[in-house]
Amino acid sequence: MGWKKCVGTAGALISAAGLLALLAVMLLWWRGSSYGFAGRTAAILSATLFAAGALRSVPGWMRFWSREMEPELCFPGEPPHMLPRLFAAGLALDALFLLLVHLLRRLSGADTGFFEGLEFWTCLDSGHYLDIARDWYLSEGEWDRLVQLVFLPGYPLLIRLFMCLTGDALSAGLLTAALCFAAALCVLYRLLRLDAPHAQAMRTLRYLCILPGTFFFAAPMSESLFLLLTAACLFCARTGRWTRGCLLGGCAAFTRSLGLTLLVPLLFELISTAAKGAQPRGRVCAHFAALLLVPAGFGVYLLVNCRVSGNPFQFLIYQSEHWGQRTGWFFNTAAYQTEYAISCLGTNGTNLLGLWLPNLLACFGALAVIALSARRLRTSYLIWFFSYYLLAIGATWLLSAPRYLTVLFPIHMGLSALTARPCAERVVTLCGGALSLLYLCAFVLRWQVW
């Protein structure tokens, strides 16, 4: 009883400290900001949703780190040949997106053939990744090529490997994305099945495949590889292959800087294991040491920066000078994007419908889903969501919120947990599919979809 009381007290202290910290930051921001009523209201709503989700996760956090052993879960009922079927479905969905983009472009007036039209996919950051795969990073030359140092090398190196098969960077990039996405569906299914029955796992994957922004997994960019590495990292850690999981986390951090946030769920899982005494102390210490593999992956990227430019943090300079991105607060993002959206009303419908509105829907929608489903999700995944969201959405000039959040599968897990009833599932499926098609059309029309 004394232990439970101690845990309850710790939870209350963590909740109070978190709320006070958020309130203090909000007050400092409020005093220094010049936003109008709409922007400030959006910021307050964003912070409130974030706080609601975080507070609802604290009781689970305390139980997760308590001495109580977790029940052994076993969910039978998996259909035969599930992984090959998922892999084939991933490849088919990828091909479908390529075909849909081609058909939509033909309807909008383009007269190129299918294979020639694949060049359209380089309108995103894809072109930067393909340049790096072909020529590596440049230490001198045009400014637009120098700033490519901000794109991490994990995905371009994989493209370079596949170029041995395809002969050119674009086809290698598309093939890499397709194979990584198909493999990610398989690994993510195995991860989901550790905590959920087959039907709920499939519902989560369905939402991953139909919600707006899924077409980014078909693009020659790092989303598919990052999804595969994060799912594989957590699956290996959850199933006892700890060092391998940390190594995969390091690969994720070598692919995208947000891979560093995997330290958070890994640390939570490790502390939970240590608190329950499920493993010898020496092995737990070795596992703590293995966590260093995650930042080591990003450290290799810093070495690349140093080798190319002489400064290991040159990418931060390029991000600030070329893209106007620095570290900020997620609620500030809600404020400026709301005001930009309002300013586009009646004057710039393409930016409103293609850029600001999808960004706002993605940011607020993710927070709402997590706030409602927090008590139904694994604590380590929840804390990962909050750390990832803080960094990704806190950028001072955020244009790609739907793309950044598409790979954050705790959102899809939460939505799946909230829609167990067939009626709710059908509504989300139909609405998500319709919005996804509209967002794809905005991408084809180049309405500032990034």
Short mmCIF file of C-alpha atoms in Angstrom, two decimals, residues 52-409:
data_model
loop_
_atom_site.label_atom_id
_atom_site.label_comp_id
_atom_site.label_asym_id
_atom_site.label_seq_id
_atom_site.Cartn_x
_atom_site.Cartn_y
_atom_site.Cartn_z
CA ALA A 52 -4.76 16.98 -21.59
CA GLY A 53 -3.02 14.13 -23.38
CA ALA A 54 0.07 14.40 -21.18
CA LEU A 55 -1.93 14.43 -17.95
CA ARG A 56 -3.96 11.40 -19.03
CA SER A 57 -0.70 9.55 -19.66
CA VAL A 58 0.74 10.11 -16.17
CA PRO A 59 -1.18 7.32 -14.33
CA GLY A 60 -0.08 4.84 -16.98
CA TRP A 61 3.47 6.19 -16.70
CA MET A 62 3.48 5.48 -12.97
CA ARG A 63 2.15 1.96 -13.46
CA PHE A 64 4.66 1.39 -16.26
CA TRP A 65 7.55 2.19 -13.92
CA SER A 66 6.08 0.39 -10.90
CA ARG A 67 7.09 -3.03 -9.60
CA GLU A 68 3.89 -4.61 -10.82
CA MET A 69 4.52 -7.15 -13.55
CA GLU A 70 2.66 -6.64 -16.80
CA PRO A 71 0.25 -9.43 -17.76
CA GLU A 72 1.34 -11.79 -20.49
CA LEU A 73 -0.67 -10.92 -23.60
CA CYS A 74 -1.53 -13.44 -26.27
CA PHE A 75 -3.83 -12.62 -29.18
CA PRO A 76 -4.52 -15.58 -31.47
CA GLY A 77 -6.34 -15.48 -34.77
CA GLU A 78 -3.75 -14.35 -37.29
CA PRO A 79 -4.63 -15.39 -40.87
CA PRO A 80 -2.10 -17.51 -42.76
CA HIS A 81 0.65 -15.89 -44.84
CA MET A 82 -0.05 -12.52 -43.22
CA LEU A 83 3.35 -10.93 -43.76
CA PRO A 84 3.63 -11.78 -47.49
CA ARG A 85 0.13 -10.43 -47.98
CA LEU A 86 0.99 -7.20 -46.20
CA PHE A 87 4.19 -6.83 -48.20
CA ALA A 88 2.30 -7.29 -51.46
CA ALA A 89 -0.37 -4.83 -50.30
CA GLY A 90 2.30 -2.23 -49.55
CA LEU A 91 3.81 -2.57 -53.02
CA ALA A 92 0.34 -2.42 -54.60
CA LEU A 93 -0.58 0.74 -52.68
CA ASP A 94 2.68 2.35 -53.68
CA ALA A 95 2.03 1.54 -57.35
CA LEU A 96 -1.53 2.83 -56.98
CA PHE A 97 -0.27 6.22 -55.79
CA LEU A 98 2.11 6.46 -58.74
CA LEU A 99 -0.73 5.63 -61.11
CA LEU A 100 -3.18 8.03 -59.44
CA VAL A 101 -0.72 10.89 -59.66
CA HIS A 102 -0.18 10.12 -63.34
CA LEU A 103 -3.93 10.02 -64.06
CA LEU A 104 -4.61 13.22 -62.11
CA ARG A 105 -1.81 14.99 -63.95
CA ARG A 106 -3.25 13.86 -67.29
CA LEU A 107 -6.64 15.20 -66.23
CA SER A 108 -5.02 18.52 -65.30
CA GLY A 109 -3.48 18.87 -68.77
CA ALA A 110 -0.10 17.12 -68.64
CA ASP A 111 0.66 15.11 -71.77
CA THR A 112 3.69 13.07 -70.63
CA GLY A 113 3.80 9.28 -70.55
CA PHE A 114 3.79 7.33 -67.31
CA PHE A 115 7.54 6.78 -67.00
CA GLU A 116 8.43 10.28 -68.17
CA GLY A 117 5.88 11.66 -65.72
CA LEU A 118 7.66 10.07 -62.75
CA GLU A 119 10.00 13.06 -62.85
CA PHE A 120 7.12 15.02 -61.29
CA TRP A 121 7.88 13.39 -57.93
CA THR A 122 11.12 15.39 -57.72
CA CYS A 123 9.10 18.55 -57.04
CA LEU A 124 9.31 17.74 -53.32
CA ASP A 125 12.50 17.46 -51.27
CA SER A 126 13.02 14.33 -53.36
CA GLY A 127 15.27 16.24 -55.73
CA HIS A 128 17.68 17.00 -52.90
CA TYR A 129 17.88 13.35 -51.83
CA LEU A 130 18.51 12.26 -55.42
CA ASP A 131 21.26 14.86 -55.88
CA ILE A 132 22.98 13.62 -52.73
CA ALA A 133 22.67 10.01 -53.90
CA ARG A 134 24.33 10.91 -57.22
CA ASP A 135 26.97 13.44 -56.15
CA TRP A 136 27.14 13.27 -52.35
CA TYR A 137 27.30 16.57 -50.42
CA LEU A 138 29.14 19.51 -51.97
CA SER A 139 31.57 21.69 -50.04
CA GLU A 140 31.58 24.38 -52.74
CA GLY A 141 29.33 25.40 -55.58
CA GLU A 142 25.79 26.73 -55.92
CA TRP A 143 23.99 27.72 -52.74
CA ASP A 144 21.04 25.44 -53.49
CA ARG A 145 23.43 22.48 -53.56
CA LEU A 146 25.39 23.48 -50.46
CA VAL A 147 22.27 23.65 -48.28
CA GLN A 148 21.48 20.03 -49.12
CA LEU A 149 23.67 19.23 -46.14
CA VAL A 150 20.52 19.53 -43.99
CA PHE A 151 19.18 16.28 -45.50
CA LEU A 152 20.58 13.32 -43.60
CA PRO A 153 22.52 10.64 -45.51
CA GLY A 154 20.72 7.42 -44.53
CA TYR A 155 18.20 7.43 -47.36
CA PRO A 156 20.56 8.75 -50.11
CA LEU A 157 23.07 6.01 -49.29
CA LEU A 158 20.35 3.39 -49.70
CA ILE A 159 19.36 4.94 -53.04
CA ARG A 160 23.00 4.76 -54.11
CA LEU A 161 22.98 1.05 -53.34
CA PHE A 162 19.86 0.45 -55.44
CA MET A 163 21.31 2.50 -58.27
CA CYS A 164 23.54 -0.53 -58.93
CA LEU A 165 20.32 -2.31 -59.99
CA THR A 166 18.37 0.46 -61.72
CA GLY A 167 21.09 2.64 -63.23
CA ASP A 168 19.50 5.98 -62.30
CA ALA A 169 18.70 7.77 -59.06
CA LEU A 170 14.97 8.43 -59.56
CA SER A 171 13.97 4.83 -60.23
CA ALA A 172 16.25 3.70 -57.40
CA GLY A 173 14.59 6.20 -55.06
CA LEU A 174 11.09 5.07 -56.01
CA LEU A 175 12.06 1.41 -55.64
CA THR A 176 13.69 2.05 -52.26
CA ALA A 177 10.61 3.86 -50.99
CA ALA A 178 8.27 1.09 -52.19
CA LEU A 179 10.27 -1.75 -50.64
CA CYS A 180 10.77 0.10 -47.35
CA PHE A 181 7.06 0.91 -47.07
CA ALA A 182 6.05 -2.69 -47.79
CA ALA A 183 8.55 -3.96 -45.22
CA ALA A 184 7.40 -1.32 -42.71
CA LEU A 185 3.82 -2.62 -42.88
CA CYS A 186 5.07 -6.11 -42.00
CA VAL A 187 7.24 -4.99 -39.09
CA LEU A 188 4.62 -2.59 -37.76
CA TYR A 189 2.02 -5.37 -37.85
CA ARG A 190 4.28 -7.55 -35.70
CA LEU A 191 4.81 -4.65 -33.29
CA LEU A 192 1.08 -3.95 -33.04
CA ARG A 193 0.32 -7.62 -32.39
CA LEU A 194 2.34 -7.48 -29.18
CA ASP A 195 -0.46 -5.43 -27.62
CA ALA A 196 -3.57 -5.85 -29.78
CA PRO A 197 -5.62 -8.48 -31.60
CA HIS A 198 -5.46 -8.94 -35.35
CA ALA A 199 -8.52 -6.79 -36.10
CA GLN A 200 -7.19 -3.78 -34.20
CA ALA A 201 -3.73 -4.14 -35.72
CA MET A 202 -5.22 -4.21 -39.22
CA ARG A 203 -7.38 -1.20 -38.43
CA THR A 204 -4.24 0.71 -37.42
CA LEU A 205 -2.49 -0.22 -40.65
CA ARG A 206 -5.58 0.73 -42.65
CA TYR A 207 -5.54 4.22 -41.13
CA LEU A 208 -1.82 4.50 -41.86
CA CYS A 209 -2.59 3.74 -45.51
CA ILE A 210 -5.60 5.98 -46.06
CA LEU A 211 -5.19 9.11 -43.97
CA PRO A 212 -3.99 12.28 -45.74
CA GLY A 213 -0.30 12.30 -46.58
CA THR A 214 0.11 8.57 -47.16
CA PHE A 215 1.29 9.26 -50.72
CA PHE A 216 4.53 10.59 -49.22
CA PHE A 217 5.50 6.97 -48.60
CA ALA A 218 5.58 6.47 -52.38
CA ALA A 219 7.76 9.53 -52.98
CA PRO A 220 11.54 9.17 -53.27
CA MET A 221 12.02 10.62 -49.78
CA SER A 222 13.01 9.25 -46.38
CA GLU A 223 9.51 8.69 -44.91
CA SER A 224 9.23 4.98 -45.78
CA LEU A 225 12.72 4.15 -44.56
CA PHE A 226 12.20 6.13 -41.35
CA LEU A 227 8.90 4.34 -40.68
CA LEU A 228 10.59 0.97 -41.20
CA LEU A 229 13.51 1.79 -38.91
CA THR A 230 11.39 3.20 -36.07
CA ALA A 231 8.99 0.25 -36.12
CA ALA A 232 11.89 -2.24 -36.29
CA CYS A 233 13.72 -0.44 -33.47
CA LEU A 234 10.76 -0.66 -31.09
CA PHE A 235 9.88 -4.22 -32.13
CA CYS A 236 13.41 -5.50 -31.45
CA ALA A 237 13.53 -3.67 -28.11
CA ARG A 238 10.13 -5.07 -27.09
CA THR A 239 11.07 -8.64 -28.03
CA GLY A 240 14.39 -8.87 -26.20
CA ARG A 241 16.80 -7.98 -29.01
CA TRP A 242 17.86 -4.80 -27.29
CA THR A 243 21.22 -4.03 -28.89
CA ARG A 244 19.82 -4.66 -32.35
CA GLY A 245 16.92 -2.33 -31.56
CA CYS A 246 19.27 0.45 -30.42
CA LEU A 247 21.37 -0.05 -33.55
CA LEU A 248 18.25 0.36 -35.68
CA GLY A 249 17.42 3.47 -33.65
CA GLY A 250 20.86 4.80 -34.54
CA CYS A 251 20.11 4.11 -38.21
CA ALA A 252 16.84 6.05 -37.82
CA ALA A 253 18.79 8.99 -36.33
CA PHE A 254 21.20 8.72 -39.29
CA THR A 255 18.17 8.97 -41.61
CA ARG A 256 16.26 11.79 -39.92
CA SER A 257 17.18 13.93 -36.93
CA LEU A 258 13.82 13.09 -35.34
CA GLY A 259 15.14 9.56 -34.96
CA LEU A 260 16.87 10.87 -31.83
CA THR A 261 13.45 10.91 -30.16
CA LEU A 262 13.57 7.10 -30.11
CA LEU A 263 15.79 7.49 -27.07
CA VAL A 264 12.64 8.39 -25.15
CA PRO A 265 10.56 5.19 -25.66
CA LEU A 266 13.68 3.04 -25.38
CA LEU A 267 14.59 4.66 -22.08
CA PHE A 268 11.05 4.25 -20.77
CA GLU A 269 11.04 0.57 -21.71
CA LEU A 270 14.41 0.03 -20.06
CA ILE A 271 13.46 1.78 -16.82
CA SER A 272 10.26 -0.28 -16.71
CA THR A 273 12.28 -3.48 -17.10
CA ALA A 274 14.70 -2.41 -14.38
CA ALA A 275 11.91 -1.43 -11.97
CA LYS A 276 10.26 -4.82 -12.31
CA GLY A 277 13.54 -6.69 -11.80
CA ALA A 278 12.83 -8.79 -14.88
CA GLN A 279 16.53 -8.93 -15.87
CA PRO A 280 19.88 -9.15 -14.02
CA ARG A 281 21.42 -5.85 -13.04
CA GLY A 282 24.50 -6.38 -15.23
CA ARG A 283 22.37 -6.95 -18.30
CA VAL A 284 20.32 -3.83 -17.57
CA CYS A 285 23.54 -1.78 -17.32
CA ALA A 286 24.67 -3.17 -20.67
CA HIS A 287 21.33 -2.16 -22.15
CA PHE A 288 21.75 1.38 -20.83
CA ALA A 289 25.14 1.50 -22.55
CA ALA A 290 23.56 0.26 -25.79
CA LEU A 291 21.29 3.32 -25.78
CA LEU A 292 24.33 5.31 -26.89
CA LEU A 293 23.98 3.70 -30.31
CA VAL A 294 21.01 5.98 -31.04
CA PRO A 295 22.83 9.32 -30.68
CA ALA A 296 25.89 7.67 -32.27
CA GLY A 297 23.91 7.39 -35.50
CA PHE A 298 23.30 11.12 -35.47
CA GLY A 299 26.92 11.63 -34.46
CA VAL A 300 28.02 10.05 -37.74
CA TYR A 301 25.92 12.67 -39.54
CA LEU A 302 27.71 15.39 -37.55
CA LEU A 303 31.01 13.92 -38.71
CA VAL A 304 29.75 14.19 -42.30
CA ASN A 305 28.95 17.86 -41.64
CA CYS A 306 32.44 18.41 -40.28
CA ARG A 307 34.06 16.62 -43.21
CA VAL A 308 32.07 18.56 -45.82
CA SER A 309 31.93 22.05 -44.28
CA GLY A 310 34.38 22.07 -41.37
CA ASN A 311 31.55 22.63 -38.87
CA PRO A 312 29.64 19.66 -37.33
CA PHE A 313 26.60 21.89 -36.85
CA GLN A 314 26.63 23.58 -40.25
CA PHE A 315 23.22 22.05 -41.01
CA LEU A 316 21.68 24.28 -38.32
CA ILE A 317 23.03 27.38 -40.06
CA TYR A 318 21.65 26.26 -43.41
CA GLN A 319 18.26 25.42 -41.87
CA SER A 320 18.03 28.89 -40.37
CA GLU A 321 19.38 30.89 -43.31
CA HIS A 322 17.78 29.01 -46.19
CA TRP A 323 14.56 27.57 -44.75
CA GLY A 324 13.96 29.93 -41.83
CA GLN A 325 13.69 27.01 -39.42
CA ARG A 326 14.78 27.16 -35.81
CA THR A 327 13.60 25.50 -32.65
CA GLY A 328 10.36 26.97 -31.32
CA TRP A 329 7.20 26.06 -29.44
CA PHE A 330 4.46 23.91 -30.91
CA PHE A 331 1.72 26.30 -29.77
CA ASN A 332 3.50 29.17 -31.53
CA THR A 333 3.22 27.10 -34.72
CA ALA A 334 -0.54 26.84 -34.15
CA ALA A 335 -0.69 30.63 -33.72
CA TYR A 336 1.17 31.71 -36.86
CA GLN A 337 -0.38 29.04 -39.06
CA THR A 338 -3.86 30.08 -37.95
CA GLU A 339 -3.17 33.70 -38.75
CA TYR A 340 -1.65 32.82 -42.13
CA ALA A 341 -4.72 30.70 -42.90
CA ILE A 342 -7.04 33.59 -42.05
CA SER A 343 -4.99 35.97 -44.17
CA CYS A 344 -5.45 33.63 -47.16
CA LEU A 345 -9.25 33.66 -46.94
CA GLY A 346 -10.61 35.05 -50.16
CA THR A 347 -7.15 36.01 -51.45
CA ASN A 348 -5.04 32.86 -51.79
CA GLY A 349 -7.15 29.73 -51.85
CA THR A 350 -4.31 27.46 -52.99
CA ASN A 351 -2.15 28.24 -49.95
CA LEU A 352 -5.17 27.96 -47.68
CA LEU A 353 -6.34 24.57 -48.97
CA GLY A 354 -2.98 23.05 -49.82
CA LEU A 355 -0.76 24.37 -47.04
CA TRP A 356 -2.19 26.01 -43.93
CA LEU A 357 -5.47 24.13 -43.51
CA PRO A 358 -3.89 20.63 -43.89
CA ASN A 359 -1.12 21.64 -41.48
CA LEU A 360 -3.60 22.84 -38.88
CA LEU A 361 -5.83 19.79 -39.26
CA ALA A 362 -2.84 17.47 -38.89
CA CYS A 363 -1.50 19.25 -35.79
CA PHE A 364 -4.79 19.63 -33.95
CA GLY A 365 -6.11 16.26 -35.12
CA ALA A 366 -3.06 14.43 -33.78
CA LEU A 367 -3.34 16.13 -30.39
CA ALA A 368 -7.07 15.40 -30.16
CA VAL A 369 -6.61 11.71 -30.98
CA ILE A 370 -3.84 11.30 -28.42
CA ALA A 371 -5.74 13.22 -25.73
CA LEU A 372 -8.76 10.94 -26.17
CA SER A 373 -6.86 7.67 -26.46
CA ALA A 374 -4.00 8.26 -24.02
CA ARG A 375 -5.18 5.71 -21.47
CA ARG A 376 -5.44 2.99 -24.13
CA LEU A 377 -1.91 3.26 -25.49
CA ARG A 378 1.39 1.93 -24.22
CA THR A 379 3.16 4.55 -22.12
CA SER A 380 6.46 4.44 -24.00
CA TYR A 381 4.65 5.12 -27.29
CA LEU A 382 2.76 8.03 -25.74
CA ILE A 383 5.89 9.67 -24.40
CA TRP A 384 7.52 9.17 -27.79
CA PHE A 385 4.59 10.99 -29.40
CA PHE A 386 4.96 13.99 -27.09
CA SER A 387 8.74 14.28 -27.57
CA TYR A 388 8.45 13.88 -31.36
CA TYR A 389 5.58 16.37 -31.56
CA LEU A 390 7.49 18.96 -29.51
CA LEU A 391 10.45 18.89 -31.87
CA ALA A 392 8.69 18.37 -35.21
CA ILE A 393 5.84 20.82 -34.78
CA GLY A 394 7.89 23.39 -32.90
CA ALA A 395 9.75 24.46 -36.05
CA THR A 396 9.52 28.21 -36.63
CA TRP A 397 8.59 27.84 -40.31
CA LEU A 398 6.69 24.58 -40.59
CA LEU A 399 5.33 23.62 -44.00
CA SER A 400 5.23 19.82 -43.74
CA ALA A 401 3.24 18.88 -40.64
CA PRO A 402 1.12 16.21 -42.40
CA ARG A 403 4.28 14.55 -43.76
CA TYR A 404 6.10 14.66 -40.42
CA LEU A 405 3.13 13.22 -38.53
CA THR A 406 2.33 10.51 -41.09
CA VAL A 407 5.21 8.38 -39.78
CA LEU A 408 4.20 8.83 -36.13
CA PHE A 409 2.18 5.64 -35.81
#
